[in-house]
mmCIF file of C-alpha atoms in Angstrom:
data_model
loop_
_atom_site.group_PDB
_atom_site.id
_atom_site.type_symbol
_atom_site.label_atom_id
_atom_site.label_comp_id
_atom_site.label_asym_id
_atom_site.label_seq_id
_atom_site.Cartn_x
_atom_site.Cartn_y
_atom_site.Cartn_z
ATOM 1 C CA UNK I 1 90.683 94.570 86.704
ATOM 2 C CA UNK I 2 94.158 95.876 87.621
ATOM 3 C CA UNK I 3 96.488 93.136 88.223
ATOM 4 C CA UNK I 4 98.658 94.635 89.842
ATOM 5 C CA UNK I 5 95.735 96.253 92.190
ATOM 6 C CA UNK I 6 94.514 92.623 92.858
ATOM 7 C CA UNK I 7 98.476 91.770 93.962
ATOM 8 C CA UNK I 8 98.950 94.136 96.370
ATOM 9 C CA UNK I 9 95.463 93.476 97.898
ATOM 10 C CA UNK I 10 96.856 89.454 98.545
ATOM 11 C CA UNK I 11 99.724 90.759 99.811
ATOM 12 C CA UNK I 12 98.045 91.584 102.718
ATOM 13 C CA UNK I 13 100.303 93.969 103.963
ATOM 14 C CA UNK I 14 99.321 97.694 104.265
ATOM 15 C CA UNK I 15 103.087 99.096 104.931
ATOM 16 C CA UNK I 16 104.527 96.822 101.565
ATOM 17 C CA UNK I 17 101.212 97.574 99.386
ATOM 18 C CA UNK I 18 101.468 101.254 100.308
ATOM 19 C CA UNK I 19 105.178 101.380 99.817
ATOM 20 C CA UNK I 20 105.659 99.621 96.281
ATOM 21 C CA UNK I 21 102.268 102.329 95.152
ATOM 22 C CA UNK I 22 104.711 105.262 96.729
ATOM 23 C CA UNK I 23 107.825 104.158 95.269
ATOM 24 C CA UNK I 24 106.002 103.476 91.641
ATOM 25 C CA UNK I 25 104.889 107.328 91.803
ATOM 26 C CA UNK I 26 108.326 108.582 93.048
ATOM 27 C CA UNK I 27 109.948 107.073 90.334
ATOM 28 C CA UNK I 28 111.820 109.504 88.122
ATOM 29 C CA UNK I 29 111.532 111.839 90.989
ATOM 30 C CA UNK I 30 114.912 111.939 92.789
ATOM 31 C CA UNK I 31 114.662 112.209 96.352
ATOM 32 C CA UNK I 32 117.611 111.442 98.852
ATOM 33 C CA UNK I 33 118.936 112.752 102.568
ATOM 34 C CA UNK I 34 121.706 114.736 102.991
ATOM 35 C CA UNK I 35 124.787 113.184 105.224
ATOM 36 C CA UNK I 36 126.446 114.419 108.363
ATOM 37 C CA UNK I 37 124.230 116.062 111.501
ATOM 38 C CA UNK I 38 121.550 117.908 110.827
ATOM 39 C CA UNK I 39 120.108 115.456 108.188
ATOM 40 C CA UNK I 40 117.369 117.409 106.424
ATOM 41 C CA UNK I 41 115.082 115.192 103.487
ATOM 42 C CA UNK I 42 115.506 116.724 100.462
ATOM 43 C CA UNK I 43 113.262 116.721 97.075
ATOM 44 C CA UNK I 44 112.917 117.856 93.754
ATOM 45 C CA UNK I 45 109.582 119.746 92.514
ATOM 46 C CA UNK I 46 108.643 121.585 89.212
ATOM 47 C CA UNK I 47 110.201 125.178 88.916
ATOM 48 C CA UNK I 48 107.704 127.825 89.349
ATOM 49 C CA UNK I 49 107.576 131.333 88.409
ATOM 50 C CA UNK I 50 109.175 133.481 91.200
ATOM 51 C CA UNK I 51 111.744 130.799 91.936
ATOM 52 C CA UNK I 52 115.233 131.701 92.397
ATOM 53 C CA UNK I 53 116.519 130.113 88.792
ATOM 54 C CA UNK I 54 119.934 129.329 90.891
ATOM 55 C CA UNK I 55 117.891 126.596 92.613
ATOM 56 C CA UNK I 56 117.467 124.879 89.476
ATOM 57 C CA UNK I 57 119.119 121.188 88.990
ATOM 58 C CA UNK I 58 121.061 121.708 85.442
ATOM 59 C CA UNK I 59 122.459 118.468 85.830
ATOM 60 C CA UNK I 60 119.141 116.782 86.423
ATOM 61 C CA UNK I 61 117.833 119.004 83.628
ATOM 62 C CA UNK I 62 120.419 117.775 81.454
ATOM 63 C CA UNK I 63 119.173 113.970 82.204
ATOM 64 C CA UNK I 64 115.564 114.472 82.041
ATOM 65 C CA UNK I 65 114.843 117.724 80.000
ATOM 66 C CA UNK I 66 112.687 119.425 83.062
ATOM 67 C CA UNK I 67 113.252 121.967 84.996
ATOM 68 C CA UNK I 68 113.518 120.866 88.774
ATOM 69 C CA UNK I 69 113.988 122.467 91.787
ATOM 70 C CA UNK I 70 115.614 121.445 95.260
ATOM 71 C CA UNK I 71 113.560 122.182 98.724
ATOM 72 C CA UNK I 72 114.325 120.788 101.573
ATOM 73 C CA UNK I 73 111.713 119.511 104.576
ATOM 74 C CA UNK I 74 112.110 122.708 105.998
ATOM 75 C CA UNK I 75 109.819 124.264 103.674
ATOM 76 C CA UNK I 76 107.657 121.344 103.661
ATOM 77 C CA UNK I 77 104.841 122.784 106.093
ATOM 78 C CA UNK I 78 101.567 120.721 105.089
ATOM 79 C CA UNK I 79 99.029 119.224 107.214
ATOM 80 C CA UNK I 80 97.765 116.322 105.998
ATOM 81 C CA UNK I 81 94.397 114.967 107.324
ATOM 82 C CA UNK I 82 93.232 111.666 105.984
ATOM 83 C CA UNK I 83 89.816 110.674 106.446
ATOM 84 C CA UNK I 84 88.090 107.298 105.724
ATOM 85 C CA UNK I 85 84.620 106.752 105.156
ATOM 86 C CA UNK I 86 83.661 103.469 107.206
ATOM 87 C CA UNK I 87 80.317 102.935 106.583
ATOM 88 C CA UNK I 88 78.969 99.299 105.595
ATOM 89 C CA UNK I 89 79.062 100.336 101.767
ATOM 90 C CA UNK I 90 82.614 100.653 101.392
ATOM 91 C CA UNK I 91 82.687 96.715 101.875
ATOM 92 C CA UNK I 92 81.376 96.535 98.602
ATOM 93 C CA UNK I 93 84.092 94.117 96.134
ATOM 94 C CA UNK I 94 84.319 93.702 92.313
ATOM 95 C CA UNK I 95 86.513 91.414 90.882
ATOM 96 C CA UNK I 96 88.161 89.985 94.203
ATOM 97 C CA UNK I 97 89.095 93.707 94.882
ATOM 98 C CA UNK I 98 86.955 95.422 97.786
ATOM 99 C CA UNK I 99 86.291 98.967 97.809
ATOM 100 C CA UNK I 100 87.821 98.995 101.379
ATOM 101 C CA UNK I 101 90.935 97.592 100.581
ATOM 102 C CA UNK I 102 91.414 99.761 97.599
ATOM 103 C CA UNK I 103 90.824 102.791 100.051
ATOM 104 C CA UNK I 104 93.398 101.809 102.538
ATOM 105 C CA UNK I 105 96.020 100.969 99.876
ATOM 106 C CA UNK I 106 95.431 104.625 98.325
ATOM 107 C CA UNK I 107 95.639 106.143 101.506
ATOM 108 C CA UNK I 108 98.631 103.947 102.747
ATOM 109 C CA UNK I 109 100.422 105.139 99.630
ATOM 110 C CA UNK I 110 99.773 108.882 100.361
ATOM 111 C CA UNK I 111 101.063 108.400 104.154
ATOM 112 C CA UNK I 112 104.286 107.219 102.586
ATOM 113 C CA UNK I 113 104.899 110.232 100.245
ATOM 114 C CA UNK I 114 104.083 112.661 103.431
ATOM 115 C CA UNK I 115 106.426 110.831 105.164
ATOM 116 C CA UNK I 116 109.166 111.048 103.118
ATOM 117 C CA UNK I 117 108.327 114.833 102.572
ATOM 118 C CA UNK I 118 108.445 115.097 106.460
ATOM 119 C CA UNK I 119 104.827 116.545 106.464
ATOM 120 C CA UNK I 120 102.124 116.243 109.445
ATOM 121 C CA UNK I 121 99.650 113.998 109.125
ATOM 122 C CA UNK I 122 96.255 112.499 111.095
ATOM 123 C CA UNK I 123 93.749 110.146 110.490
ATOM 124 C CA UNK I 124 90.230 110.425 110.936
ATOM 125 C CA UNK I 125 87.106 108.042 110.131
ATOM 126 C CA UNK I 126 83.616 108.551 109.070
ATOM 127 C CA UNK I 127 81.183 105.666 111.085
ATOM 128 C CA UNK I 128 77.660 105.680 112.153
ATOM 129 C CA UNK I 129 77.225 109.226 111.199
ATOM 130 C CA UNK I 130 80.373 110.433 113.311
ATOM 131 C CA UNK I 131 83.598 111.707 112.893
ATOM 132 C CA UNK I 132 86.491 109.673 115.162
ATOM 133 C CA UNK I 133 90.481 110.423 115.690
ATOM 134 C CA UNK I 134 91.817 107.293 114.668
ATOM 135 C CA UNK I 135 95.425 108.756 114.802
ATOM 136 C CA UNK I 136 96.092 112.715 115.835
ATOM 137 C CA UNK I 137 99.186 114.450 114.575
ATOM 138 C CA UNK I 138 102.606 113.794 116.136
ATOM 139 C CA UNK I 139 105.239 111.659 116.801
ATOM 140 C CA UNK I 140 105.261 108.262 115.247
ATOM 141 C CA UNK I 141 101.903 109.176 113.261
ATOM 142 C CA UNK I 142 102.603 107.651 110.232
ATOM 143 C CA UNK I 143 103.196 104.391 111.778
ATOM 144 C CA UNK I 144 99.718 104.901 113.692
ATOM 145 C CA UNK I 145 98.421 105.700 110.423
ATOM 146 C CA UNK I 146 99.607 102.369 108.874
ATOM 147 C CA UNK I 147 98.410 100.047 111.801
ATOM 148 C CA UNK I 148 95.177 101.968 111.964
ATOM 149 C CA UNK I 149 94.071 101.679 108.380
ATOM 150 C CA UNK I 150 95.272 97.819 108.778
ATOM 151 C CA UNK I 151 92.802 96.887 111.304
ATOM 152 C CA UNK I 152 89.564 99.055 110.334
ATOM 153 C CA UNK I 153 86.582 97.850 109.671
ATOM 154 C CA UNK I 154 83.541 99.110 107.806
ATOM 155 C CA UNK I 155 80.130 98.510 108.925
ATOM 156 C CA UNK I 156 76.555 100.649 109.830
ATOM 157 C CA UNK I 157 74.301 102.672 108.110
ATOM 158 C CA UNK I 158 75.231 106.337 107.426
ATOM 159 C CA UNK I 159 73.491 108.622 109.786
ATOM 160 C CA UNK I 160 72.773 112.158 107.648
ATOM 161 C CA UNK I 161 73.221 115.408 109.620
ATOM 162 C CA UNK I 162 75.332 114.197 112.438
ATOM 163 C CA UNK I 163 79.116 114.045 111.491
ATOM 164 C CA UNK I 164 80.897 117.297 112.659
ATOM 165 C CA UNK I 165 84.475 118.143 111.860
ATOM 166 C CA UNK I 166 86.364 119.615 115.333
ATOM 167 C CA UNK I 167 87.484 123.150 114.365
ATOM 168 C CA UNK I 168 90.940 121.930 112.986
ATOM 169 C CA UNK I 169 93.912 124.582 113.289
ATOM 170 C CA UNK I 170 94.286 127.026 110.389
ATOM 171 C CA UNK I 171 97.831 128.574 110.990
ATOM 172 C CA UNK I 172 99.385 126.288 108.252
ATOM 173 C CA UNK I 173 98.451 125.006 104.940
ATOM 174 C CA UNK I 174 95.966 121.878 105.612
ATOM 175 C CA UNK I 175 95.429 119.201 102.937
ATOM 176 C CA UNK I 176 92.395 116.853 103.704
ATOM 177 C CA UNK I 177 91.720 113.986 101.445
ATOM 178 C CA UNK I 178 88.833 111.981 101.481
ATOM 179 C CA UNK I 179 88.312 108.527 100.681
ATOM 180 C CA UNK I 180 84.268 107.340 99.825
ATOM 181 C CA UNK I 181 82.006 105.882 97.425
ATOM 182 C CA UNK I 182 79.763 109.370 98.055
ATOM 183 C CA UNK I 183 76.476 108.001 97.752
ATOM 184 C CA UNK I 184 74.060 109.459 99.520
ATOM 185 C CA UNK I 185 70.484 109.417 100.489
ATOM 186 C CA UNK I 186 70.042 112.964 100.216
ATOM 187 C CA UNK I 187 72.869 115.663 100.030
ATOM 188 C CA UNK I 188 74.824 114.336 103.175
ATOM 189 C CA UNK I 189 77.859 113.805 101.970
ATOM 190 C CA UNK I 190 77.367 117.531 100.192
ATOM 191 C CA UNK I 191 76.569 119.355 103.380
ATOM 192 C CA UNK I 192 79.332 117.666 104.990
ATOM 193 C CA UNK I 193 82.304 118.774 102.450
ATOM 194 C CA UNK I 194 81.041 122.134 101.827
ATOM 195 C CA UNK I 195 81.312 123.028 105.593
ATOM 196 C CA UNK I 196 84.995 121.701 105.422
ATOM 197 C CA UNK I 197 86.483 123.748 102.832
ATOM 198 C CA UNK I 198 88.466 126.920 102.696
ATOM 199 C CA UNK I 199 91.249 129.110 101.621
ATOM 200 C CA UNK I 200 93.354 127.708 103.710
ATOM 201 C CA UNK I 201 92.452 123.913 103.787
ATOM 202 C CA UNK I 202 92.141 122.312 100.179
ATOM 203 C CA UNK I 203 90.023 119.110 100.068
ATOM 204 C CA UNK I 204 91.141 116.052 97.687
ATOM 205 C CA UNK I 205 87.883 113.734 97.291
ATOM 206 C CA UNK I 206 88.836 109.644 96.026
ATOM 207 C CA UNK I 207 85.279 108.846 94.780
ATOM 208 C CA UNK I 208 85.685 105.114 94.443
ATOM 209 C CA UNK I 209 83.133 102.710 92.738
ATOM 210 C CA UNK I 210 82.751 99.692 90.764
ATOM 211 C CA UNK I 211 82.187 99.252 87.078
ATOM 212 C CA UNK I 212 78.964 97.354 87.560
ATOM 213 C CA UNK I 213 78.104 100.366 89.965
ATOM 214 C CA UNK I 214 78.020 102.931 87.294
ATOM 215 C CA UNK I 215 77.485 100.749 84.044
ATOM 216 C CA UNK I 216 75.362 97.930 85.516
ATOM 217 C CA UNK I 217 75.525 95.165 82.619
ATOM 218 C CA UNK I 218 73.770 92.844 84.092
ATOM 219 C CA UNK I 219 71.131 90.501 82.733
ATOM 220 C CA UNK I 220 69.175 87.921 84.651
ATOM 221 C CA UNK I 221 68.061 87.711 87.696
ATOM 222 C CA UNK I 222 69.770 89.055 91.163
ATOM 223 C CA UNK I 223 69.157 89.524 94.238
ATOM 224 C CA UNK I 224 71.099 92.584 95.855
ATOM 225 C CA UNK I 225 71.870 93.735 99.823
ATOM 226 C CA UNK I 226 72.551 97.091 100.978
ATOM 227 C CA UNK I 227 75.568 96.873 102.702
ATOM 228 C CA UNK I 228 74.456 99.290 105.393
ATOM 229 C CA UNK I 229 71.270 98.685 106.442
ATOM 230 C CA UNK I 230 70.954 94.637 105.681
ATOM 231 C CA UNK I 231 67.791 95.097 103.128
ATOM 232 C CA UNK I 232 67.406 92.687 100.369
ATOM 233 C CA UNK I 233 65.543 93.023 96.697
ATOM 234 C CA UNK I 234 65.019 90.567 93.899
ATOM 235 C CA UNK I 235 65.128 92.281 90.696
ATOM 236 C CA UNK I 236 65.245 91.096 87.020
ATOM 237 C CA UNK I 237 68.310 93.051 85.530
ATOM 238 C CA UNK I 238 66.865 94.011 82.494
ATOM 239 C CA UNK I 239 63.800 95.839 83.468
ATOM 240 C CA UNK I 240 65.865 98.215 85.733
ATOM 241 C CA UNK I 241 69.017 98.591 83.804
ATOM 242 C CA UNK I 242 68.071 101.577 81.887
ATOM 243 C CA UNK I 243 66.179 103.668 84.809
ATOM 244 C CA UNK I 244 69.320 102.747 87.209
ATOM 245 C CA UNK I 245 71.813 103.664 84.282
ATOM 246 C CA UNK I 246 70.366 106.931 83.679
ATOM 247 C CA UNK I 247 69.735 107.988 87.481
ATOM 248 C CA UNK I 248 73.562 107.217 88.176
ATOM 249 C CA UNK I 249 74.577 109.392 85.394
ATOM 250 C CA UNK I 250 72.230 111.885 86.587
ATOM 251 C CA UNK I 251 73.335 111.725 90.376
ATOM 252 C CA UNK I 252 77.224 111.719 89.201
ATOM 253 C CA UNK I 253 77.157 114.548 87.055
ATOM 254 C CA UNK I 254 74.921 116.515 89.979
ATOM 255 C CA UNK I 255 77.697 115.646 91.995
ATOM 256 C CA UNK I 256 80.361 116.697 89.887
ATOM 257 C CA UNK I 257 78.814 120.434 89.513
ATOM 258 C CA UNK I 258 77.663 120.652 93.486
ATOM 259 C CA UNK I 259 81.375 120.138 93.983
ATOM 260 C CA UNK I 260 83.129 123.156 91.429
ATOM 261 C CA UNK I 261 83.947 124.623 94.357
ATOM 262 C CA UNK I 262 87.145 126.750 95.441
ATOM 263 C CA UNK I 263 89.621 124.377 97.000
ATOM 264 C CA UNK I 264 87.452 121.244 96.100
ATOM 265 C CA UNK I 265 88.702 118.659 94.273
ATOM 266 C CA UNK I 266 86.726 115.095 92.963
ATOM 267 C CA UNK I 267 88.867 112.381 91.177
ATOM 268 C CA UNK I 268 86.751 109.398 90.300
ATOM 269 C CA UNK I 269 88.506 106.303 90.090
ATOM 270 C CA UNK I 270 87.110 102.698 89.241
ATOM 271 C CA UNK I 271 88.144 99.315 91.580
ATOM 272 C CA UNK I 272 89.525 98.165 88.293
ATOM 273 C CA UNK I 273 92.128 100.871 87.754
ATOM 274 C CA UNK I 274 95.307 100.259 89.475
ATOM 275 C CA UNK I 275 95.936 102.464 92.443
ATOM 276 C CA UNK I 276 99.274 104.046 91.162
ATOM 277 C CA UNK I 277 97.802 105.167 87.580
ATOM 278 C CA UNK I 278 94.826 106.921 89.625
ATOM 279 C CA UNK I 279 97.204 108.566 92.133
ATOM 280 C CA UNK I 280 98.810 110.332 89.219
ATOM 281 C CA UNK I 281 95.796 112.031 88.401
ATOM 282 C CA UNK I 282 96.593 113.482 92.597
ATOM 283 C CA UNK I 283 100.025 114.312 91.680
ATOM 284 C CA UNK I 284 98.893 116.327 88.427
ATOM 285 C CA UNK I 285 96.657 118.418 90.670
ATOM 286 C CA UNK I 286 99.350 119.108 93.392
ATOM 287 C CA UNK I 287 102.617 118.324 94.882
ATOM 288 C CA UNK I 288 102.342 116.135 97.627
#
């Protein structure tokens, strides 16, 4: 188990916890505001091909050997749309860490690099089988965002077949990242992401999960709850261990090929990773 994941979750404090994540992946990265009126944020980002080579920071480059580019917020024109799966699963914990917590940390980290690059952003939740707007875009929305994810709660069964995304605006670039375990009774959570994606709108999927969820070395015997609909069942570890090993395995690597899809992206991350080393695997992908 991270220790520095297990920290920030006793810190209690979504705004802190998010910041010192945000911070921890920004550093290296220069970012400052200009002075005088007409303060604009400004950024560096890796110099692409069909980039003016005059926009190119040679004394940076000097410094750090890489080849960085200034933009300013002006050309920052992202819509972010964060959505949280609140069903009674993600309450699950390993280690003192709780899949929940993890997910509002991650997300609470992302807020703060969209803020800083002056992007929109909105929160939405996945409960009961429906799709609420915990926070739409506009003023003061990253604050919403902050005290939103601070006070949610997971609970209820997931309802297949009845969450429907609102037909979200398509005139700018739209990022939407989802935060789940993904498991599923049947192809739910499939259905659900494949009606979401498109050219324009590129979808970044945090599959969280436990250790013991995917390895399950366990011996003796337990007695385990689903988290969503209250049911209990006495097993001896041993005699499943094998049969529940192999039909994870088989279920993840289903999932991984359903979702090869164009503008579909899965990153897997453990509870016991720490949330900044998994959010690099995020920044690899993409600028944020």
């Amino acid at each position: 188990m991270s220790q520095l994941t297990t920290d920030l979750i006793k810190l209690n404090n979504l705004q802190l916890a998010g910041k010192l994540v945000s911070d921890e992946l920004l550093l290296g990265i220069h970012a400052s505001k200009r002075s005088g009126s007409g303060t604009e944020f400004e950024q560096y980002r890796h110099y692409q091909p069909g980039d003016d080579p005059k926009r190119i920071d040679w004394k940076l480059f000097a410094r750090t050997d890489k080849y960085l580019v200034r933009e300013s917020a002006t050309e920052s024109n992202l819509q972010i749309r964060f959505l949280l799966d609140l069903s009674g699963s993600m309450n699950y914990s390993e280690g003192g860490v709780s899949r929940l917590n993890y997910a509002k940390i991650l997300l609470a980290s992302l807020a703060f690099l969209g803020y800083r690059q002056n992007d929109q952003m909105s929160l939405y939740a996945l409960q009961n089988g429906t799709l609420q707007t915990l926070v739409p875009a506009g003023k003061q929305a990253f604050q919403r965002i902050l005290f939103s994810l601070q006070k949610a709660e997971a609970a209820g069964q997931w309802l297949p077949n009845q969450a429907r995304f609102p037909e979200f605006q398509q005139k700018q670039k739209e990022l939407l990242v989802l935060v789940s375990d993904l498991l599923q009774v049947n192809n739910e959570w499939l259905e659900l992401i494949k009606t979401v994606a498109s050219p324009r709108r590129e979808v970044v999927i945090f599959q969280l999960l436990g250790d013991q969820e995917t390895d399950f070395k366990l011996s003796g015997f337990y007695r385990f709850k689903d988290l969503e609909t209250g049911r209990e069942v006495e097993v001896q570890a041993e005699t499943v261990q094998e049969h529940f090993q192999q039909s994870i395995l088989t279920y993840l690597e289903k999932l991984e090929e359903e979702l090869r899809l164009p503008h579909v992206h899965l990153i897997r991350i453990k509870l016991s990773e720490s949330i900044a080393g998994a959010l690099k695997d995020f920044l690899s992908r993409r600028r944020v």
